[in-house]
PDB file of C-alpha atoms and ligand atoms in Angstrom:
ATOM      1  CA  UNK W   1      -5.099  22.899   0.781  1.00 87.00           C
ATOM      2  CA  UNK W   2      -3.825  19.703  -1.259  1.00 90.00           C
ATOM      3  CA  UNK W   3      -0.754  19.724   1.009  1.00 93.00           C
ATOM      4  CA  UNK W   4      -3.123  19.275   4.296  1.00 95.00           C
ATOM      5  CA  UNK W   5      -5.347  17.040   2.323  1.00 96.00           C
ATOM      6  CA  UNK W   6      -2.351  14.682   1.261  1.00 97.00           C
ATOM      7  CA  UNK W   7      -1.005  14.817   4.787  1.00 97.00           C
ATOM      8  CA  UNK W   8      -4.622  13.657   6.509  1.00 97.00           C
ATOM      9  CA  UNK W   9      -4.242  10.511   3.624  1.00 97.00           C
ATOM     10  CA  UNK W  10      -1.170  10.332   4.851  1.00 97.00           C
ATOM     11  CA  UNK W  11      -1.849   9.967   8.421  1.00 97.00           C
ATOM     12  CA  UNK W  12      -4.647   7.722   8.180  1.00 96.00           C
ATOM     13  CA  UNK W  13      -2.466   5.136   5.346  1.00 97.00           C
ATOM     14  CA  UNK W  14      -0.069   5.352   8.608  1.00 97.00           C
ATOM     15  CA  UNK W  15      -2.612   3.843  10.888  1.00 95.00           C
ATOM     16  CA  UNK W  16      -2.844   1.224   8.587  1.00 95.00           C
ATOM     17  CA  UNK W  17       0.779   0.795   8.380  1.00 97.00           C
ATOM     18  CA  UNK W  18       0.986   0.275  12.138  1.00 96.00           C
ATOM     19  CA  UNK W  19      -1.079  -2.895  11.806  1.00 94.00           C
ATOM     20  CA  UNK W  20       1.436  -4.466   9.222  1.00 95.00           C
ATOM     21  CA  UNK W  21       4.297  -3.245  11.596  1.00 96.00           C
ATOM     22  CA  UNK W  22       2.533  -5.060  14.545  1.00 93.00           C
ATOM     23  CA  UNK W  23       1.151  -8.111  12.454  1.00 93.00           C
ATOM     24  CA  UNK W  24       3.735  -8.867   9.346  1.00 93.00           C
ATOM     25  CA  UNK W  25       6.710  -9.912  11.560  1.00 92.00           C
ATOM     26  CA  UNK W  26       5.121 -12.972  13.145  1.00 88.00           C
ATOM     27  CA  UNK W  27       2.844 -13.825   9.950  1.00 86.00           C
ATOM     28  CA  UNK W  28      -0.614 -12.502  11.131  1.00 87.00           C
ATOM     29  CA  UNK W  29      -3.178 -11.555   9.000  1.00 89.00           C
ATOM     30  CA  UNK W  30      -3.210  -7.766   8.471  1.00 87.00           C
ATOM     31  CA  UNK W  31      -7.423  -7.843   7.673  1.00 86.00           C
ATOM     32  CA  UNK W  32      -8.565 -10.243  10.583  1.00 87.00           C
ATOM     33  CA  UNK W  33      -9.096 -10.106  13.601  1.00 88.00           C
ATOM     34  CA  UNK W  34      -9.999  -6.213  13.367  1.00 90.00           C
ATOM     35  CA  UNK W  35      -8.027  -3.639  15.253  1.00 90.00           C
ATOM     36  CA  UNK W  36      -8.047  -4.619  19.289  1.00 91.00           C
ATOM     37  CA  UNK W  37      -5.371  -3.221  22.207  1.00 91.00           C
ATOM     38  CA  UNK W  38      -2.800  -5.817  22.458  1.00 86.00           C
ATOM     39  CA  UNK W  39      -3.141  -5.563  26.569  1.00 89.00           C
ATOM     40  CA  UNK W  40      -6.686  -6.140  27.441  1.00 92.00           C
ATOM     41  CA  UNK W  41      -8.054  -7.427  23.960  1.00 90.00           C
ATOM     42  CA  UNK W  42     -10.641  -5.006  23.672  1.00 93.00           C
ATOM     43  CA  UNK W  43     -11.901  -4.228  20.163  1.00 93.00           C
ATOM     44  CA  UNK W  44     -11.050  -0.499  19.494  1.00 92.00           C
ATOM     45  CA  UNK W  45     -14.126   1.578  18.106  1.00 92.00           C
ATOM     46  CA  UNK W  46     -14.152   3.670  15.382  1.00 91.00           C
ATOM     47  CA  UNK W  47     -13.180   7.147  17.427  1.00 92.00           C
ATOM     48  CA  UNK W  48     -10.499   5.059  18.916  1.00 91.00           C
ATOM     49  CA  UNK W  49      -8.390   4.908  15.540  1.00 91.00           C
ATOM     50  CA  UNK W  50      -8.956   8.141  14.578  1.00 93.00           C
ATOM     51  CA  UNK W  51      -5.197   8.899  13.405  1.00 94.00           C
ATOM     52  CA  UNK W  52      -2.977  11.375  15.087  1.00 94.00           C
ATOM     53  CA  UNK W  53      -5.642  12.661  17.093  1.00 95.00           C
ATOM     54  CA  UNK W  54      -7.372   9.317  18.672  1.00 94.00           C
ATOM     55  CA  UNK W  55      -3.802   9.220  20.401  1.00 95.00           C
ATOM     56  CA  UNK W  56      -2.723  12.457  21.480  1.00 95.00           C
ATOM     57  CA  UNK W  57      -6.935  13.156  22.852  1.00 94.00           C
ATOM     58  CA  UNK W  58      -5.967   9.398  24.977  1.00 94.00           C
ATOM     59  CA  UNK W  59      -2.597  10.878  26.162  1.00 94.00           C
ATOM     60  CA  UNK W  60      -1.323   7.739  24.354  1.00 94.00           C
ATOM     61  CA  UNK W  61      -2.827   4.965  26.282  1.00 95.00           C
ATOM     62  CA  UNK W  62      -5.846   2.756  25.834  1.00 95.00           C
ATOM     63  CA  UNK W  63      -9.203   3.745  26.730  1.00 93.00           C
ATOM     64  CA  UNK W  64     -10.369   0.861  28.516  1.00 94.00           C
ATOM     65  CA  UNK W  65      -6.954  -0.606  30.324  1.00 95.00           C
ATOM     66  CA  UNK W  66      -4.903   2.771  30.473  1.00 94.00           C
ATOM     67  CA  UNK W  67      -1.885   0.292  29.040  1.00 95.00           C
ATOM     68  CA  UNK W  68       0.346   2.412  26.978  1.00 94.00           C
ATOM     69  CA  UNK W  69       0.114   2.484  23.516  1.00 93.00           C
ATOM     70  CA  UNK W  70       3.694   2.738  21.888  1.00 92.00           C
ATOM     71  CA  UNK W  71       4.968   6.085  20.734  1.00 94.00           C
ATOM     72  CA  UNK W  72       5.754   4.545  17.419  1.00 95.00           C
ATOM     73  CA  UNK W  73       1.996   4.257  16.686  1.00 95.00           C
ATOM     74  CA  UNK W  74       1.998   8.112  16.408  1.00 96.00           C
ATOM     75  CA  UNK W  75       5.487   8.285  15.402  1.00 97.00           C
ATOM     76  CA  UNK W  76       3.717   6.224  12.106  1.00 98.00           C
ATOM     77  CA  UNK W  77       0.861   8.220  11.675  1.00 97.00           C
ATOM     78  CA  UNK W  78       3.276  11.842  11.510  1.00 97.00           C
ATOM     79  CA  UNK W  79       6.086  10.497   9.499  1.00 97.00           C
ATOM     80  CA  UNK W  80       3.891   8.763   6.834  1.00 98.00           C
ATOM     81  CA  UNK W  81       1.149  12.221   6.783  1.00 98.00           C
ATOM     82  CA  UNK W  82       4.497  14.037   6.380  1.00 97.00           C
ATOM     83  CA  UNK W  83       5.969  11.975   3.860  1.00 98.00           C
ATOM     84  CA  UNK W  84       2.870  11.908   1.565  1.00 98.00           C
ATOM     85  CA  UNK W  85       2.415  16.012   1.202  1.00 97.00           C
ATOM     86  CA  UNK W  86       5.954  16.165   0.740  1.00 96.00           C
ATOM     87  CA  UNK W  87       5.631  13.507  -1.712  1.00 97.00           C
ATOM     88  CA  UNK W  88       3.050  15.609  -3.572  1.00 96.00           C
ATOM     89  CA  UNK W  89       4.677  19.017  -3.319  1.00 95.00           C
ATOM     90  CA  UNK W  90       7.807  17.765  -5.141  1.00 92.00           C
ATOM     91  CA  UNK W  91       6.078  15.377  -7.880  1.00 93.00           C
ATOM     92  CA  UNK W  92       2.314  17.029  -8.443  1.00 93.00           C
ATOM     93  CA  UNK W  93      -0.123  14.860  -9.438  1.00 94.00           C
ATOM     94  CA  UNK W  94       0.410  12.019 -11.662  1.00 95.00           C
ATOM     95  CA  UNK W  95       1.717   8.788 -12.450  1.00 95.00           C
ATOM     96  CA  UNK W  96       5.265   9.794 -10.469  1.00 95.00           C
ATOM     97  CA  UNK W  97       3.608  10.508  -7.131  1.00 96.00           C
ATOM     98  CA  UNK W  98       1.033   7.168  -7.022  1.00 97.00           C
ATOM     99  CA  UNK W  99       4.754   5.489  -7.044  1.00 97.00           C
ATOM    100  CA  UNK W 100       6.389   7.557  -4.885  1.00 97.00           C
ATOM    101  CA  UNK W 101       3.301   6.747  -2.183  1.00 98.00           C
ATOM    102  CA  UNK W 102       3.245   2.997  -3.059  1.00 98.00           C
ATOM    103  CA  UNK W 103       7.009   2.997  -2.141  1.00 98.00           C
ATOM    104  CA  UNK W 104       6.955   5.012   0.412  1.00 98.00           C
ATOM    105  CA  UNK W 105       4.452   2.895   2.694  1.00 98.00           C
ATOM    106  CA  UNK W 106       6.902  -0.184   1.555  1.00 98.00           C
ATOM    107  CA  UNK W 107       9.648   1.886   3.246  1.00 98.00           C
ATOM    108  CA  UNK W 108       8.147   3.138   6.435  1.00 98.00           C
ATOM    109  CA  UNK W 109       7.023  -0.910   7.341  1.00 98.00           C
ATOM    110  CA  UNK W 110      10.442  -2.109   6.436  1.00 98.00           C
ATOM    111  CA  UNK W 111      12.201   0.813   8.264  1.00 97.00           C
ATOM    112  CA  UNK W 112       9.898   0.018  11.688  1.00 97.00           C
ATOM    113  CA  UNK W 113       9.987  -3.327  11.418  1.00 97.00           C
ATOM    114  CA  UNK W 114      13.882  -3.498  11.393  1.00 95.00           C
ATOM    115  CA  UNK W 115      14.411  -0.706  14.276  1.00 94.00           C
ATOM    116  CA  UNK W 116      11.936  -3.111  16.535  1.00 94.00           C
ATOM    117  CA  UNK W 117      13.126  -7.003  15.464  1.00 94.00           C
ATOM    118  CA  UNK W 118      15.856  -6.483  13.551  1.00 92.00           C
ATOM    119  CA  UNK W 119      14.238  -8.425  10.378  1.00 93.00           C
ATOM    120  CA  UNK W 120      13.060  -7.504   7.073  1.00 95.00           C
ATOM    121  CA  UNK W 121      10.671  -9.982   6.417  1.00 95.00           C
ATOM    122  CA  UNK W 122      10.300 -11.738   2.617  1.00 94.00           C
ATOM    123  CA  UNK W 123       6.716 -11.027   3.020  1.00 94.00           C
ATOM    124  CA  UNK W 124       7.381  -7.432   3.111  1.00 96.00           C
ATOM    125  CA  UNK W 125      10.225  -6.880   0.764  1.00 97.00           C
ATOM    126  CA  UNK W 126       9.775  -9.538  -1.747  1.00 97.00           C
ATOM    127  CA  UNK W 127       6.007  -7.337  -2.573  1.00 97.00           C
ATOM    128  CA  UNK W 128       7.917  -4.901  -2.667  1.00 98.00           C
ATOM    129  CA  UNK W 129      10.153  -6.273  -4.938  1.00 98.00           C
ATOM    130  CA  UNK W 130       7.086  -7.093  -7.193  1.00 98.00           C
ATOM    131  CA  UNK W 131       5.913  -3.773  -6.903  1.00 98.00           C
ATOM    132  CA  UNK W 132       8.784  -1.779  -7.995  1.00 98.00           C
ATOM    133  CA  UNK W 133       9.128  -4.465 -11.158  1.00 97.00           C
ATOM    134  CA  UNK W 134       5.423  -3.010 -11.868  1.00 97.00           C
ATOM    135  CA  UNK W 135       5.890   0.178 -11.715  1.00 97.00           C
ATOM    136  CA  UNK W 136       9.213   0.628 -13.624  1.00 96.00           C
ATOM    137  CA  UNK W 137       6.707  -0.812 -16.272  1.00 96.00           C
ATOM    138  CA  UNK W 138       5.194   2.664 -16.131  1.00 95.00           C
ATOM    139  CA  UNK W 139       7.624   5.012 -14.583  1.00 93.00           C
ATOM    140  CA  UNK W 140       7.608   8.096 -17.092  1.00 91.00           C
ATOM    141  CA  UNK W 141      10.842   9.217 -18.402  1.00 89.00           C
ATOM    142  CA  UNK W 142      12.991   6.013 -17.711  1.00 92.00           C
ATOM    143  CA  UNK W 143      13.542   2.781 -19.202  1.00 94.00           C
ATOM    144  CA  UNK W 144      12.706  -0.636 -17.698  1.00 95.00           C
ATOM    145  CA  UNK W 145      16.592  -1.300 -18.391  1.00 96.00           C
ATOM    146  CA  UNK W 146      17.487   1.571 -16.022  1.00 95.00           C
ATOM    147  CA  UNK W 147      15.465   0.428 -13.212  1.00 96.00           C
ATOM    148  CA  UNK W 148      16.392  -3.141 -13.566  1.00 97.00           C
ATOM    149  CA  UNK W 149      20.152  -1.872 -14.087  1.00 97.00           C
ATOM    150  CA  UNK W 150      19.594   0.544 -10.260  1.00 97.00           C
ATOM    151  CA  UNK W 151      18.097  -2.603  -8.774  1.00 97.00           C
ATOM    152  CA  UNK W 152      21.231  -5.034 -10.007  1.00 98.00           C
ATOM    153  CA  UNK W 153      23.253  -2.194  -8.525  1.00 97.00           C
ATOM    154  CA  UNK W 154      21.612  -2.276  -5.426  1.00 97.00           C
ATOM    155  CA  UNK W 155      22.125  -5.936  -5.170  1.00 97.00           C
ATOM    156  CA  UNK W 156      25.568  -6.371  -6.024  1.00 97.00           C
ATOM    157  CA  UNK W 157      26.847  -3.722  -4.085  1.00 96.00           C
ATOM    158  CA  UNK W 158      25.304  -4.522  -0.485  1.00 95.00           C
ATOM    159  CA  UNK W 159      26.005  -7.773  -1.468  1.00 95.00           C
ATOM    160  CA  UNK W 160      29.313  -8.272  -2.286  1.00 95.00           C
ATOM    161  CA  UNK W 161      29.543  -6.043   1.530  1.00 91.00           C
ATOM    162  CA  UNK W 162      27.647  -8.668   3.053  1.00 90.00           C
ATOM    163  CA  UNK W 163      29.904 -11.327   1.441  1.00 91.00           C
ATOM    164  CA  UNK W 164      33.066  -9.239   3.352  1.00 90.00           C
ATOM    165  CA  UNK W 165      31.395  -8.701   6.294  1.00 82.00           C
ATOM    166  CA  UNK W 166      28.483 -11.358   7.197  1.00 78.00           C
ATOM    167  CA  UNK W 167      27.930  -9.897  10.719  1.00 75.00           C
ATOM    168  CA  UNK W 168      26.964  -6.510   9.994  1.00 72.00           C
ATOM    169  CA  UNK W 169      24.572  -7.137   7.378  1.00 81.00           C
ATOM    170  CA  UNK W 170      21.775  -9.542   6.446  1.00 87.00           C
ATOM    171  CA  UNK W 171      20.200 -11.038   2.973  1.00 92.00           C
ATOM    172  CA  UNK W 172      17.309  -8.715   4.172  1.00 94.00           C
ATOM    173  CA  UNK W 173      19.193  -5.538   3.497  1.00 95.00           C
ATOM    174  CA  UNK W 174      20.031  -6.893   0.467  1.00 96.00           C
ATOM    175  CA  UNK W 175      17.481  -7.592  -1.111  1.00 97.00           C
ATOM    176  CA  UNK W 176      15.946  -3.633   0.348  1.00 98.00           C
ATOM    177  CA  UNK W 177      19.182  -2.710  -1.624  1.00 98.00           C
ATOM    178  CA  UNK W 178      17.514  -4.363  -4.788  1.00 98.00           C
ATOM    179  CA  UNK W 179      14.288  -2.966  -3.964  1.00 98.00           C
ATOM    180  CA  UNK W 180      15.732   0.907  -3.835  1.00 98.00           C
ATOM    181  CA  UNK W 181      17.783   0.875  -7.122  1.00 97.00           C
ATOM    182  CA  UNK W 182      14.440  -0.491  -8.586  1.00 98.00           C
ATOM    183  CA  UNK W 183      13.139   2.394  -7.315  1.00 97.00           C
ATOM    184  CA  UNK W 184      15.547   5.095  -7.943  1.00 96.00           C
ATOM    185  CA  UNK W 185      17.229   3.512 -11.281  1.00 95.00           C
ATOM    186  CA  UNK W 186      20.479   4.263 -12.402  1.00 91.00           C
ATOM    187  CA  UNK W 187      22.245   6.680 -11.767  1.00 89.00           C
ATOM    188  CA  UNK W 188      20.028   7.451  -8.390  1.00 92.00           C
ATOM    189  CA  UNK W 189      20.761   4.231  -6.446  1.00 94.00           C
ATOM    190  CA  UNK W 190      24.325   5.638  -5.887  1.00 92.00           C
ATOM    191  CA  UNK W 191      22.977   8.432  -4.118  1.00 91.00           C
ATOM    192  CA  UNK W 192      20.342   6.318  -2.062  1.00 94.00           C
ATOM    193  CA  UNK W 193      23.481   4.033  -1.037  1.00 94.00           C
ATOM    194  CA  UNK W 194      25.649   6.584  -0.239  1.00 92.00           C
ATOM    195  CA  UNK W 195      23.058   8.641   1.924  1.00 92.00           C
ATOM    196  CA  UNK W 196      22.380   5.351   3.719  1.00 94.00           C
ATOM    197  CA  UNK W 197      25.855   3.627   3.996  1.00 92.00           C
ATOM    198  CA  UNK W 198      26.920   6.942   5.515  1.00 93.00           C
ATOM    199  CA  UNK W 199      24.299   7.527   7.645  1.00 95.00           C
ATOM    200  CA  UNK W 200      24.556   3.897   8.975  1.00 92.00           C
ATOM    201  CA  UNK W 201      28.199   4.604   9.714  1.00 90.00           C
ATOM    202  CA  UNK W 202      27.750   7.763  11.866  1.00 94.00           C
ATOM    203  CA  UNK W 203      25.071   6.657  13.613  1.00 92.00           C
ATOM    204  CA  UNK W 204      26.788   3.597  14.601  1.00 89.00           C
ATOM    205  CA  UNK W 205      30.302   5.373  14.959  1.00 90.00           C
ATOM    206  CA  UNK W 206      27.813   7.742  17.657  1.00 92.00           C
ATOM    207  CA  UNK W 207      26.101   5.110  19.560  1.00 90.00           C
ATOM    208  CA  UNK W 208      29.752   3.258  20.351  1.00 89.00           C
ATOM    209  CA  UNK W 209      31.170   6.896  21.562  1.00 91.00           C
ATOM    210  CA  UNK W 210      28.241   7.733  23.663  1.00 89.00           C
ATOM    211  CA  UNK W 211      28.269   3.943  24.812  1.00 85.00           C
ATOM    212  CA  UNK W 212      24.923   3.344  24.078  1.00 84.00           C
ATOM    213  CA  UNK W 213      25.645   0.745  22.065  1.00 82.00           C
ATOM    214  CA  UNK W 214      29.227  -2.020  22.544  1.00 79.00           C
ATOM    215  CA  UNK W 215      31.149  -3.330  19.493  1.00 74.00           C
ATOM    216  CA  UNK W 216      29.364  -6.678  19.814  1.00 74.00           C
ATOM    217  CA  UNK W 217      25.907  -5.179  19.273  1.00 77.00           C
ATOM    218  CA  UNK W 218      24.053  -5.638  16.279  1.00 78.00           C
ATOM    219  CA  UNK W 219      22.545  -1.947  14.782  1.00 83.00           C
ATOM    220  CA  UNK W 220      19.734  -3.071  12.275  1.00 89.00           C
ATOM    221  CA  UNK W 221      21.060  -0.934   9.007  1.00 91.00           C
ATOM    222  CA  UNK W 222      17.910  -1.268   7.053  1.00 95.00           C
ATOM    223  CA  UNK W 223      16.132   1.987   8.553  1.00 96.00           C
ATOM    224  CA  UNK W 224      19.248   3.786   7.455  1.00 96.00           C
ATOM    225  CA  UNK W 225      19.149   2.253   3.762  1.00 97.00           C
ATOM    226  CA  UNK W 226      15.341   3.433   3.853  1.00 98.00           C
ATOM    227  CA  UNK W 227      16.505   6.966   5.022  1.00 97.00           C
ATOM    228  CA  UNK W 228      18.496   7.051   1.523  1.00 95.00           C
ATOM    229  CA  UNK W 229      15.785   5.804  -0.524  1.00 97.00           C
ATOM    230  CA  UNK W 230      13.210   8.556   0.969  1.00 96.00           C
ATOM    231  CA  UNK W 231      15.868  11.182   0.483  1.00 94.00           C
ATOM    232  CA  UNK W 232      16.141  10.368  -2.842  1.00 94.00           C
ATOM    233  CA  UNK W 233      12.671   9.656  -3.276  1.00 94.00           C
ATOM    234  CA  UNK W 234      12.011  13.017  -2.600  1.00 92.00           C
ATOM    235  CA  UNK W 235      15.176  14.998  -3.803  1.00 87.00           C
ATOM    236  CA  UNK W 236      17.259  12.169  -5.714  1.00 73.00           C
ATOM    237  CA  UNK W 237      17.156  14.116  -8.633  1.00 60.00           C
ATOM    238  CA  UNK W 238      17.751  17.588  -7.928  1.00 68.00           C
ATOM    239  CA  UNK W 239      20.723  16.575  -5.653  1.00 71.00           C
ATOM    240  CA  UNK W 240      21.996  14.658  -8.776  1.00 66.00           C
ATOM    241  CA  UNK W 241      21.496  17.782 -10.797  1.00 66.00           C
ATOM    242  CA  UNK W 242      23.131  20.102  -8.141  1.00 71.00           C
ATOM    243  CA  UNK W 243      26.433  17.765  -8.951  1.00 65.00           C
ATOM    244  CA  UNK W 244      26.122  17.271 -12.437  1.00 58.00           C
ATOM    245  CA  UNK W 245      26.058  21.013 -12.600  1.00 57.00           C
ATOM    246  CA  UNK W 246      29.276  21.282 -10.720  1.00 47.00           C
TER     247      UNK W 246
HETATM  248 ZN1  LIG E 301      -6.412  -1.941  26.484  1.00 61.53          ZN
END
């Protein structure tokens, strides 16, 4: 039952996340005006932003224009229901999995608003910089040293592979970088890196082969950093463990 129950919070903190995915990039305000459709202007009511299920009963378009609404609206609202009773089947209730949610809404924005303008904005990430400071404050079982040590991690090591290679990366993964070892501490930003950097790689080494993509395009790399950081948000530990054991 508290799987379902996390999973409708879920859903509906998604719907919320879609208006700082469709507001933060070009520096509106997230509380005003309320929620409208972008094509005709209309103010939605309240069974229009019912989540999950205002857009699948609408066959994804708007009630009063028919203009589509984007698939990543729903794509939001499933991923971030998902994420949250996953969150709370491996953590249980408790200091841990309040965290693990705050993060994982920082996450989802930055992921979405990378894939769709290739930016993470400071007004995203450097909250979420803020955040994650906070909450190593309080994060049961580690220091503030370890966090603070994951985070410097982080840094330096997208860093110094920005400093090789300007082109393929940006000061905005950078400073995500910072923001997941704050997250994961020390030893678990490796494993958030590694999950990413990889991932990153074979999707881009995929999109050249298939020729979606040519060697001049840009691939925004943040939504495979995030990847990492909800992998190891979820599992970090245990797949640490599983090593370590070995
Ligand atoms: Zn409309």
């Amino acid at each position: 039952m508290l799987f379902l129950y996390f999973g409708i919070v879920g859903a509906a903190v998604g719907s919320f996340l879609n208006v700082c995915i469709d507001r933060l990039p070009s520096g509106y305000s997230i509380s005003y005006p309320p929620s409208h459709c972008p094509a005709c202007g209309r103010r939605l009511a309240a069974r229009d932003l019912v989540p999950i299920l205002s857009y699948l009963s609408l066959g994804g378009r708007c009630r009063y224009c028919g203009d589509a609404i984007p698939w990543r609206v729903l794509g939001v609202e499933v991923t971030t229901g998902l994420i949250f009773a996953m969150l709370w089947r491996h953590y249980g209730m408790g200091i841990p999995l309040i965290l693990a949610l705050v993060y994982c809404c920082f996450l989802i924005v930055v992921a979405f608003i990378d894939l769709e303008h290739q930016i993470i904005p400071s007004r995203v990430i450097y909250p979420a910089i803020i955040a994650a400071m906070l909450g190593a404050l309080v994060t049961p079982g580690r220091s503030i040293w370890n966090s603070l040590g994951g985070g410097l991690v982080g840094f330096g090591t997208l860093f110094l592979i920005a400093f090789i290679n300007p082109a393929g990366m940006g000061m905005g993964d950078v400073r995500l970088a910072a923001f997941m070892g704050l997250i994961a501490g020390f030893p678990g930003v490796l494993v958030s890196l590694l999950i990413g950097i990889v991932a990153g790689g074979l999707a881009a080494a995929f999109l050249l082969l298939a020729g979606l993509k040519g060697r001049k395009d840009s691939i925004p790399f943040g939504p495979f950093l995030v990847l990492g950081a909800m992998v190891t948000l979820l599992y970090g530990a245990d797949i640490l463990y599983r090593y370590v054991g070995l």
